[in-house]
Coordinates of C-alpha atoms and ligand atoms in Angstrom, one line a residue:
M1 CA 121.4 57.9 115.1
A2 CA 118.1 56.5 116.4
P3 CA 116.9 58.1 119.7
P4 CA 117.5 55.8 122.6
Q5 CA 113.8 54.9 123.0
F6 CA 114.0 53.2 119.6
E7 CA 116.8 50.9 120.5
H8 CA 115.1 47.6 121.3
S9 CA 115.4 44.0 120.1
T10 CA 112.7 42.5 118.0
A11 CA 111.4 40.5 121.0
Q12 CA 111.2 43.7 123.1
W13 CA 109.4 45.6 120.4
Q14 CA 106.9 42.7 120.0
A15 CA 106.2 42.6 123.7
L16 CA 105.6 46.3 124.0
D17 CA 103.5 46.2 120.8
A18 CA 101.3 43.3 122.2
A19 CA 100.9 45.1 125.5
H20 CA 99.8 48.5 124.2
F21 CA 99.2 48.9 120.4
L22 CA 95.8 48.0 119.0
H23 CA 96.4 47.6 115.2
P24 CA 93.8 48.5 112.5
F25 CA 91.8 45.7 110.9
T26 CA 93.5 43.2 113.2
D27 CA 92.5 40.3 115.5
F28 CA 94.3 41.8 118.5
K29 CA 94.6 38.6 120.4
A30 CA 96.0 36.5 117.5
L31 CA 98.5 39.2 116.6
A32 CA 99.7 39.5 120.2
A33 CA 100.3 35.8 120.3
K34 CA 102.2 35.7 117.0
G35 CA 104.1 39.0 117.3
S36 CA 104.2 41.8 114.8
R37 CA 106.9 42.2 112.2
I38 CA 108.7 45.4 113.1
I39 CA 109.7 47.6 110.2
T40 CA 112.6 49.9 111.0
R41 CA 113.7 51.6 107.9
A42 CA 113.3 52.0 104.2
D43 CA 115.0 53.2 101.0
G44 CA 113.7 53.4 97.5
I45 CA 111.4 50.4 97.0
Y46 CA 112.8 48.4 99.9
L47 CA 112.0 48.0 103.6
W48 CA 114.1 46.5 106.3
D49 CA 112.7 44.8 109.4
S50 CA 114.2 44.8 112.9
D51 CA 116.1 41.6 112.2
G52 CA 117.8 43.2 109.2
H53 CA 115.7 41.4 106.5
K54 CA 115.4 43.3 103.2
I55 CA 111.8 43.3 101.8
F56 CA 110.6 44.3 98.3
D57 CA 107.6 46.6 99.0
A58 CA 105.2 45.8 96.2
M59 CA 102.4 47.6 98.0
S60 CA 104.0 51.0 98.4
G61 CA 103.3 50.9 102.1
L62 CA 99.5 51.0 101.8
W63 CA 99.1 52.1 98.2
C64 CA 100.7 55.4 99.0
V65 CA 104.5 55.7 98.7
N66 CA 104.4 56.7 95.1
V67 CA 107.8 58.3 94.9
G68 CA 109.5 55.6 97.0
Y69 CA 111.2 56.0 100.3
G70 CA 114.0 58.4 101.3
Q71 CA 113.3 61.2 98.9
R72 CA 115.3 64.2 100.0
P73 CA 113.0 67.0 98.6
L74 CA 110.1 65.7 100.7
I75 CA 112.3 65.4 103.8
E76 CA 113.7 68.9 103.3
A77 CA 110.2 70.4 102.7
A78 CA 108.9 68.9 106.0
T79 CA 112.0 70.0 107.9
H80 CA 111.9 73.5 106.5
Q81 CA 108.1 73.9 107.3
L82 CA 108.5 72.4 110.8
E83 CA 111.1 75.0 111.5
T84 CA 109.2 77.9 109.9
L85 CA 105.6 77.3 110.9
P86 CA 104.7 73.7 112.1
F87 CA 101.0 74.5 112.5
Y88 CA 98.4 77.0 112.0
N89 CA 94.7 76.5 111.3
A90 CA 92.6 77.6 108.5
F91 CA 89.4 78.3 110.6
F92 CA 90.1 81.9 111.7
Q93 CA 89.9 83.5 108.3
T94 CA 93.6 82.6 108.0
A95 CA 95.7 80.5 105.6
T96 CA 99.3 79.4 105.4
P97 CA 101.5 79.7 102.3
P98 CA 101.9 75.9 101.8
A99 CA 98.1 75.3 101.9
I100 CA 97.5 78.0 99.3
A101 CA 100.3 77.0 97.1
L102 CA 99.2 73.4 97.1
A103 CA 95.6 74.3 96.3
H104 CA 97.0 76.2 93.3
K105 CA 99.2 73.3 92.2
L106 CA 96.3 70.8 92.5
S107 CA 94.1 73.1 90.4
Q108 CA 96.8 72.9 87.7
L109 CA 97.2 69.1 87.8
S110 CA 93.6 68.1 88.1
P111 CA 91.2 67.7 85.2
P112 CA 89.7 70.8 83.6
G113 CA 87.0 72.5 85.8
F114 CA 88.6 71.7 89.1
E115 CA 89.7 75.0 90.7
H116 CA 89.1 74.3 94.4
V117 CA 90.1 71.9 97.1
F118 CA 88.8 71.1 100.6
Y119 CA 91.6 69.6 102.8
T120 CA 91.3 66.7 105.3
S121 CA 94.0 64.4 106.8
S122 CA 92.8 61.1 105.3
G123 CA 90.8 59.4 102.6
S124 CA 88.1 58.5 105.1
E125 CA 87.7 62.1 106.2
G126 CA 87.7 63.1 102.5
N127 CA 84.7 60.8 101.9
D128 CA 82.9 62.1 105.0
T129 CA 83.4 65.5 103.5
V130 CA 81.9 64.3 100.2
V131 CA 78.8 63.1 102.0
R132 CA 78.3 66.4 103.8
M133 CA 79.2 68.4 100.7
V134 CA 76.9 66.7 98.2
R135 CA 74.0 67.0 100.7
R136 CA 74.7 70.6 101.3
Y137 CA 74.9 71.2 97.5
W138 CA 71.4 69.9 97.0
D139 CA 70.1 71.7 100.1
V140 CA 71.4 75.0 98.8
L141 CA 69.7 74.3 95.4
G142 CA 66.4 73.7 97.3
Q143 CA 66.3 70.0 96.5
K144 CA 66.4 68.8 100.0
S145 CA 65.0 65.4 99.2
R146 CA 68.2 64.5 97.3
K147 CA 70.1 62.8 100.0
T148 CA 70.8 59.2 98.9
I149 CA 74.3 58.3 97.7
I150 CA 74.7 55.2 95.6
S151 CA 77.9 53.2 96.0
R152 CA 78.9 49.6 95.2
R153 CA 79.3 46.4 97.1
N154 CA 83.0 45.5 97.8
A155 CA 84.0 49.2 97.4
Y156 CA 86.3 50.6 100.0
H157 CA 85.8 54.3 101.0
G158 CA 87.3 54.4 104.4
S159 CA 86.7 53.4 108.0
T160 CA 84.9 56.3 109.6
V161 CA 81.1 55.9 110.0
A162 CA 80.3 57.6 106.7
G163 CA 83.3 56.1 104.9
A164 CA 82.5 52.6 106.0
S165 CA 78.9 53.1 105.1
L166 CA 79.8 54.3 101.6
G167 CA 82.1 51.2 101.3
G168 CA 80.5 47.9 100.5
M169 CA 82.3 45.6 102.9
P170 CA 79.9 43.3 104.7
D171 CA 82.5 42.6 107.5
M172 CA 82.6 46.3 108.2
H173 CA 78.8 46.8 108.0
E174 CA 78.2 44.0 110.5
Q175 CA 80.2 45.8 113.1
G176 CA 78.2 48.9 114.0
D177 CA 74.9 48.9 112.3
L178 CA 76.1 50.2 109.0
P179 CA 75.4 51.6 106.5
I180 CA 73.9 54.8 107.9
P181 CA 70.6 55.8 106.3
G182 CA 70.7 57.3 102.8
I183 CA 73.5 55.1 101.5
V184 CA 72.7 52.2 99.1
H185 CA 74.8 49.8 97.1
I186 CA 74.8 48.2 93.7
D187 CA 77.0 45.3 92.5
Q188 CA 80.5 45.9 91.4
P189 CA 81.7 45.6 87.7
H190 CA 83.6 42.4 88.4
Y191 CA 83.7 40.5 85.2
S192 CA 84.8 37.1 86.4
E193 CA 82.3 37.2 89.2
H194 CA 79.2 38.6 87.6
A195 CA 79.4 38.1 83.8
Q196 CA 77.0 35.7 82.2
P197 CA 78.3 32.7 80.2
G198 CA 79.5 34.0 76.8
E199 CA 79.1 37.7 77.7
S200 CA 81.9 39.9 76.3
R201 CA 83.7 42.3 78.7
D202 CA 82.2 45.3 76.8
D203 CA 78.7 44.0 77.1
F204 CA 79.2 43.2 80.7
G205 CA 80.5 46.7 81.4
R206 CA 77.4 48.3 80.0
R207 CA 75.1 45.9 81.8
A208 CA 76.9 46.5 85.1
A209 CA 76.5 50.2 84.6
S210 CA 72.8 49.7 84.0
W211 CA 72.5 48.6 87.6
L212 CA 73.0 52.2 88.6
E213 CA 70.0 53.3 86.5
A214 CA 67.9 50.6 88.0
K215 CA 68.9 51.7 91.5
I216 CA 68.1 55.4 90.7
L217 CA 64.7 54.4 89.5
E218 CA 64.1 52.2 92.5
V219 CA 65.1 55.0 95.0
G220 CA 63.4 57.7 92.9
A221 CA 65.5 60.0 90.7
D222 CA 64.6 63.1 92.8
K223 CA 66.0 61.5 95.9
V224 CA 69.5 60.6 94.6
A225 CA 72.3 63.0 95.4
A226 CA 75.4 61.2 94.0
F227 CA 77.1 58.1 92.8
I228 CA 80.5 57.3 94.2
G229 CA 83.1 54.8 92.9
E230 CA 86.8 54.1 92.8
P231 CA 88.0 54.0 89.1
V232 CA 89.6 50.7 90.0
Q233 CA 88.5 49.1 93.2
G234 CA 91.7 48.8 95.2
A235 CA 91.2 47.3 98.6
G236 CA 88.4 45.1 97.1
G237 CA 91.0 43.2 95.2
V238 CA 92.1 45.5 92.2
I239 CA 88.9 45.0 90.3
I240 CA 89.5 46.6 86.9
P241 CA 86.2 47.5 85.1
P242 CA 85.6 46.9 81.4
D243 CA 86.3 50.1 79.4
T244 CA 82.6 50.4 78.6
Y245 CA 81.6 50.7 82.3
W246 CA 82.6 54.3 83.3
P247 CA 81.4 56.1 80.2
E248 CA 78.0 54.5 80.7
I249 CA 78.0 55.5 84.3
Q250 CA 78.8 59.0 83.3
R251 CA 75.9 59.0 80.8
I252 CA 73.5 57.8 83.4
C253 CA 74.6 60.4 86.0
D254 CA 74.2 63.1 83.3
Q255 CA 70.8 61.9 82.3
Y256 CA 69.5 62.0 85.9
G257 CA 71.5 65.1 86.9
I258 CA 73.2 63.3 89.8
L259 CA 76.7 64.2 91.0
L260 CA 79.5 61.8 90.2
V261 CA 82.2 61.3 92.8
S262 CA 85.5 59.6 91.8
D263 CA 87.3 58.2 94.9
E264 CA 90.9 58.6 93.8
V265 CA 92.5 57.8 97.1
I266 CA 94.4 55.0 95.4
C267 CA 94.1 55.9 91.7
G268 CA 95.2 59.5 92.0
F269 CA 98.6 60.9 91.3
G270 CA 99.9 58.5 88.7
R271 CA 98.8 55.0 89.8
T272 CA 96.9 54.3 86.6
G273 CA 99.4 56.1 84.3
Y274 CA 97.3 59.3 84.4
W275 CA 97.3 62.0 87.1
F276 CA 93.8 60.8 88.0
G277 CA 92.0 57.5 87.3
C278 CA 88.9 59.3 85.9
E279 CA 91.1 60.5 83.0
R280 CA 92.1 56.9 82.3
F281 CA 88.5 55.7 82.2
G282 CA 86.9 58.8 80.6
T283 CA 84.7 60.3 83.2
R284 CA 84.1 63.9 84.2
P285 CA 83.4 63.7 87.9
D286 CA 82.1 66.6 90.0
L287 CA 84.1 65.7 93.1
I288 CA 87.4 63.8 93.5
T289 CA 88.5 62.3 96.8
F290 CA 92.3 62.1 97.3
A291 CA 94.8 61.1 100.0
K292 CA 97.8 58.7 100.1
G293 CA 99.8 59.5 97.0
V294 CA 99.4 63.3 97.4
T295 CA 102.2 63.2 99.9
S296 CA 103.5 59.7 99.0
G297 CA 102.4 58.9 102.5
Y298 CA 105.3 60.7 104.1
V299 CA 102.8 62.7 106.2
P300 CA 99.0 62.4 106.4
L301 CA 96.9 64.5 104.0
G302 CA 93.7 64.0 102.1
G303 CA 90.9 66.1 100.6
V304 CA 88.3 66.7 98.0
L305 CA 88.8 68.4 94.7
V306 CA 85.7 70.3 94.0
G307 CA 84.6 70.8 90.5
E308 CA 83.0 74.1 89.3
R309 CA 79.4 72.7 89.3
V310 CA 79.5 72.2 93.1
A311 CA 82.0 75.0 93.9
R312 CA 80.0 77.7 92.2
V313 CA 76.9 76.8 94.2
L314 CA 78.7 76.5 97.5
I315 CA 80.7 79.7 97.0
D316 CA 78.0 81.9 95.4
Q317 CA 74.9 80.8 97.3
G318 CA 76.1 78.5 100.1
G319 CA 77.0 80.8 103.1
D320 CA 78.7 79.0 105.9
F321 CA 79.7 75.4 105.3
N322 CA 79.8 73.9 108.8
H323 CA 82.5 71.4 108.3
G324 CA 86.2 71.1 108.8
Y325 CA 89.1 69.6 110.7
T326 CA 91.9 71.0 112.9
Y327 CA 94.3 69.7 110.3
S328 CA 92.5 70.9 107.2
G329 CA 95.4 72.4 105.3
H330 CA 98.1 71.4 107.7
P331 CA 101.1 73.4 106.6
V332 CA 103.7 70.6 107.0
A333 CA 101.5 68.1 105.1
C334 CA 100.8 70.7 102.3
A335 CA 104.5 71.6 102.0
V336 CA 105.4 67.9 101.6
A337 CA 102.6 67.4 99.1
L338 CA 103.9 70.2 97.0
A339 CA 107.5 68.8 97.0
N340 CA 106.0 65.4 96.2
L341 CA 103.9 66.5 93.3
E342 CA 106.9 68.5 91.9
L343 CA 109.1 65.4 92.2
I344 CA 106.5 63.3 90.4
E345 CA 106.5 65.9 87.6
Q346 CA 110.3 66.2 87.4
M347 CA 110.8 62.5 87.3
G348 CA 108.1 62.1 84.7
L349 CA 106.5 59.3 86.7
V350 CA 103.0 59.5 85.3
Q351 CA 104.3 59.2 81.7
R352 CA 106.7 56.5 82.8
V353 CA 103.8 54.4 84.2
R354 CA 101.6 55.0 81.2
H355 CA 104.2 54.3 78.5
E356 CA 106.9 52.2 80.0
T357 CA 106.6 50.4 83.4
G358 CA 102.8 49.9 83.2
P359 CA 102.9 48.2 79.8
Y360 CA 105.9 46.2 80.8
L361 CA 104.2 45.0 84.0
A362 CA 101.1 44.0 81.9
Q363 CA 103.3 41.9 79.6
Q364 CA 105.0 40.2 82.5
Y365 CA 101.7 39.6 84.3
A366 CA 100.2 38.0 81.2
K367 CA 103.1 35.4 81.3
L368 CA 102.0 34.4 84.8
L369 CA 98.9 32.9 83.3
E370 CA 101.1 29.9 82.4
H371 CA 101.5 29.2 86.1
P372 CA 99.1 26.4 87.2
L373 CA 98.0 28.5 90.2
V374 CA 97.0 31.6 88.3
G375 CA 93.5 31.8 86.9
E376 CA 93.5 35.5 86.2
A377 CA 96.3 38.1 85.8
E378 CA 95.3 41.7 85.3
T379 CA 97.0 45.1 85.6
C380 CA 96.1 48.7 85.3
G381 CA 99.1 51.1 85.4
L382 CA 101.1 50.0 88.4
M383 CA 98.3 47.9 90.0
G384 CA 98.0 44.2 89.5
A385 CA 95.9 41.3 90.6
L386 CA 96.4 37.5 90.4
K387 CA 93.5 35.2 91.1
L388 CA 94.7 31.9 92.6
V389 CA 92.7 28.9 91.5
R390 CA 92.8 25.1 92.0
R391 CA 91.9 24.4 88.3
K392 CA 91.9 26.9 85.5
A393 CA 88.9 27.7 83.4
T394 CA 88.5 25.8 80.1
D395 CA 86.2 26.4 77.1
T396 CA 83.6 24.3 78.8
S397 CA 84.0 24.8 82.5
P398 CA 84.7 27.8 84.8
A399 CA 87.8 28.0 87.0
E400 CA 87.6 25.9 90.2
P401 CA 88.6 28.0 93.3
F402 CA 90.2 26.6 96.4
P403 CA 87.8 26.0 99.2
S404 CA 87.8 29.1 101.4
S405 CA 88.9 27.0 104.4
V406 CA 92.2 26.5 102.6
G407 CA 92.9 30.3 102.7
A408 CA 95.0 30.1 99.5
G409 CA 95.6 33.8 99.5
M410 CA 96.9 33.8 103.1
V411 CA 99.2 30.8 102.3
C412 CA 100.7 32.8 99.4
R413 CA 101.0 35.9 101.5
G414 CA 102.9 33.9 104.1
H415 CA 105.4 32.7 101.5
C416 CA 105.8 36.3 100.2
F417 CA 106.5 37.6 103.7
A418 CA 109.0 34.8 104.3
N419 CA 110.8 35.5 101.0
G420 CA 111.2 39.2 101.2
L421 CA 108.2 40.4 99.2
I422 CA 105.1 42.3 100.3
M423 CA 102.0 41.4 98.3
R424 CA 98.5 41.7 99.8
A425 CA 95.9 38.9 99.8
V426 CA 92.2 39.8 99.3
G427 CA 90.6 36.5 99.5
D428 CA 92.4 34.5 96.8
R429 CA 93.4 37.6 94.9
M430 CA 97.0 38.6 95.3
I431 CA 97.4 42.3 94.7
I432 CA 100.3 44.7 94.2
A433 CA 100.7 48.4 93.8
P434 CA 104.4 49.1 93.8
P435 CA 106.0 52.5 94.0
L436 CA 105.8 54.5 90.8
V437 CA 109.6 54.9 90.8
L438 CA 109.9 51.2 90.0
T439 CA 112.1 50.5 87.0
C440 CA 111.7 47.6 84.4
E441 CA 114.7 45.9 86.0
Q442 CA 113.0 46.1 89.4
I443 CA 109.8 44.6 87.8
D444 CA 112.0 41.7 86.7
E445 CA 113.3 41.3 90.2
M446 CA 109.7 41.4 91.6
M447 CA 108.5 38.9 89.0
G448 CA 111.3 36.5 90.1
L449 CA 110.1 36.8 93.7
I450 CA 106.4 36.4 92.7
R451 CA 107.1 33.2 90.7
K452 CA 109.1 31.7 93.6
C453 CA 106.2 32.4 96.0
L454 CA 103.6 31.1 93.6
D455 CA 105.7 27.9 93.2
L456 CA 106.0 27.5 97.0
T457 CA 102.2 28.1 97.4
W458 CA 101.3 25.6 94.7
T459 CA 103.5 22.9 96.3
E460 CA 102.0 23.6 99.8
L461 CA 98.4 23.5 98.5
T462 CA 98.7 20.6 96.1
G463 CA 101.7 18.6 97.3
V464 CA 103.1 18.8 93.8
Ligands
PMP1 N1 89.1 55.5 99.7 C1 89.8 54.5 99.1 C2 89.6 54.2 97.6 C3 90.8 53.9 99.8 O1 91.5 52.9 99.2 C4 91.1 54.2 101.1 C5 92.1 53.5 101.9 N2 92.7 52.4 101.5 C6 90.2 55.2 101.7 C7 89.3 55.8 100.9 C8 90.4 55.6 103.1 O2 91.6 56.3 103.3 P1 92.2 56.5 104.7 O3 92.7 55.1 105.2 O4 93.4 57.4 104.5 O5 91.2 57.0 105.6

């Protein structure tokens, strides 16, 4: 039974929402005029809105509900922990069993050489922790000039001041004089945007990595602290780098001795068919930022996995690290994370994505290239992107995009919403990241919905 304060009609919810709730990344006035869609419940891979419509959630909430909705072990872990010890901090030389047990579990699941974790409540806080931790690392080593962190344009690393600075989103930088000093950006390894005519994906990958070396030399190698990147850029539009990119980035980081940070807030915990995206792309990062899938989004938790190179310096020589959050190691969040990770293991979801559902999704996505609207169709594990184009590329001419004033992505997103499918639009890239519990039958169901929405979008945009 819902508590009485949750018993409202859609119109009542929309009025209260418009009156009081400022939504993230939203034009407040426009949404208040239109009215929010009110999501009231969920089960498996489906959501229901306040009018009873069933919706296929191909975005896992916001890239996070890896085990799907309604999983009893997570609910029971939260309930048990809320009853036993809903909160205690980790500041006063104290710890709680769930925080310790999860730290141990993470050390077992993470790549070799990761024995320690620093907890936060979100990915943004995780990346703020990264900024403070890498600068502290170099300070302790007596290399105080190493402050600069190199990131990439169109990256997303969060919305706090440091997170948004690390990110490479011009709209975010414009609002608030970002980036803060000491954070610089190189271009992203986006083949269709930056490759030269005739350049192979592999050659492009190596060339895109060489932009890091050029930036290190421009800044001065003794001033660079770290390079940060998402294995696959998620919020930027599921930009999947060529396989040659990350190994070359690793080589450059090694050559100049700079730390490599893998932001796995999206790619972590099975999304790419590996526990961590760095394993899929063959890097050995020093720090790994995580959040989202660690609890499947049931409760907020994030953090940084700290590799031995950094951990040994901070532990053996570092003294106090003056950083942390009230909820660093929140016992309820950690208990849910433990249950979630155990469930991912029991269900074999990482292997399922790597060997079964990931390859099946890739096959189905390749078929979408036959649709007149689809200029590119790419997947990595259970992430996918479709580029909507007015005319496809030929041997002699590049693809012709829709004029940005048309808002092709938003038109498509509207049809998805109206037809019970959640896909996200990033410009004209339609992206998905469905729950990892997805079956091949459910992929077929999703493909049916996607085709229908592409047809409706094509008709609306071209009149055909
Ligand atoms: N890093 C990446 C790669 C992300 O995708 C996100 C969120 N989408 C963040 C960091 C920020 O996480 P949060 O919203 O939990 O602060």
